[in-house]
Amino acid sequence: MTVKTTRWAILVIGTLLGVYGWATYNPVAFVGLALMVLAAALHLTRHRGPR
């Protein structure tokens, strides 16, 4: 599993947990938000080939 695939998986899981937590007034929404922030950090710090 590459970092790119992992990033997308974390983003999807975070979004699903966020929506579920928001819809059911469940604190799991904060976990979803944290996973989305982690996916954004992975996206912003990605390596773009040789420097």
Tab-separated table of C-alpha atoms in Angstrom:
chain	number	residue	atom	x	y	z
A	1	MET	CA	0.000	0.000	0.000
A	2	THR	CA	1.542	3.279	-1.057
A	3	VAL	CA	1.348	6.555	0.815
A	4	LYS	CA	-1.004	7.917	-1.842
A	5	THR	CA	-3.410	5.001	-1.371
A	6	THR	CA	-3.150	5.286	2.405
A	7	ARG	CA	-3.900	9.011	2.210
A	8	TRP	CA	-7.060	8.381	0.191
A	9	ALA	CA	-8.148	5.588	2.541
A	10	ILE	CA	-7.641	7.817	5.593
A	11	LEU	CA	-9.566	10.621	3.901
A	12	VAL	CA	-12.517	8.368	3.027
A	13	ILE	CA	-12.657	6.792	6.489
A	14	GLY	CA	-12.357	10.203	8.139
A	15	THR	CA	-15.153	11.613	6.011
A	16	LEU	CA	-17.427	8.667	6.748
A	17	LEU	CA	-16.749	8.872	10.490
A	18	GLY	CA	-17.291	12.627	10.449
A	19	VAL	CA	-20.641	12.335	8.689
A	20	TYR	CA	-21.745	9.457	10.900
A	21	GLY	CA	-20.704	11.268	14.072
A	22	TRP	CA	-22.398	14.476	13.009
A	23	ALA	CA	-25.621	12.727	12.015
A	24	THR	CA	-25.866	10.755	15.265
A	25	TYR	CA	-24.485	13.462	17.585
A	26	ASN	CA	-21.623	11.109	18.405
A	27	PRO	CA	-18.112	12.199	19.500
A	28	VAL	CA	-16.613	9.966	16.780
A	29	ALA	CA	-16.976	13.017	14.523
A	30	PHE	CA	-13.823	14.409	16.154
A	31	VAL	CA	-11.907	11.264	15.166
A	32	GLY	CA	-13.133	11.743	11.605
A	33	LEU	CA	-11.974	15.359	11.676
A	34	ALA	CA	-8.559	14.311	12.989
A	35	LEU	CA	-8.205	11.724	10.210
A	36	MET	CA	-9.120	14.321	7.582
A	37	VAL	CA	-6.465	16.679	8.997
A	38	LEU	CA	-3.926	13.831	8.862
A	39	ALA	CA	-4.811	13.133	5.225
A	40	ALA	CA	-4.397	16.834	4.426
A	41	ALA	CA	-0.993	16.857	6.111
A	42	LEU	CA	0.072	13.826	4.072
A	43	HIS	CA	-1.097	15.589	0.921
A	44	LEU	CA	0.759	18.811	1.720
A	45	THR	CA	4.030	17.060	2.594
A	46	ARG	CA	4.139	14.666	-0.350
A	47	HIS	CA	7.418	14.126	-2.186
A	48	ARG	CA	7.382	15.260	-5.810
A	49	GLY	CA	10.297	13.448	-7.391
A	50	PRO	CA	14.028	14.160	-7.273
A	51	ARG	CA	15.148	17.505	-5.967
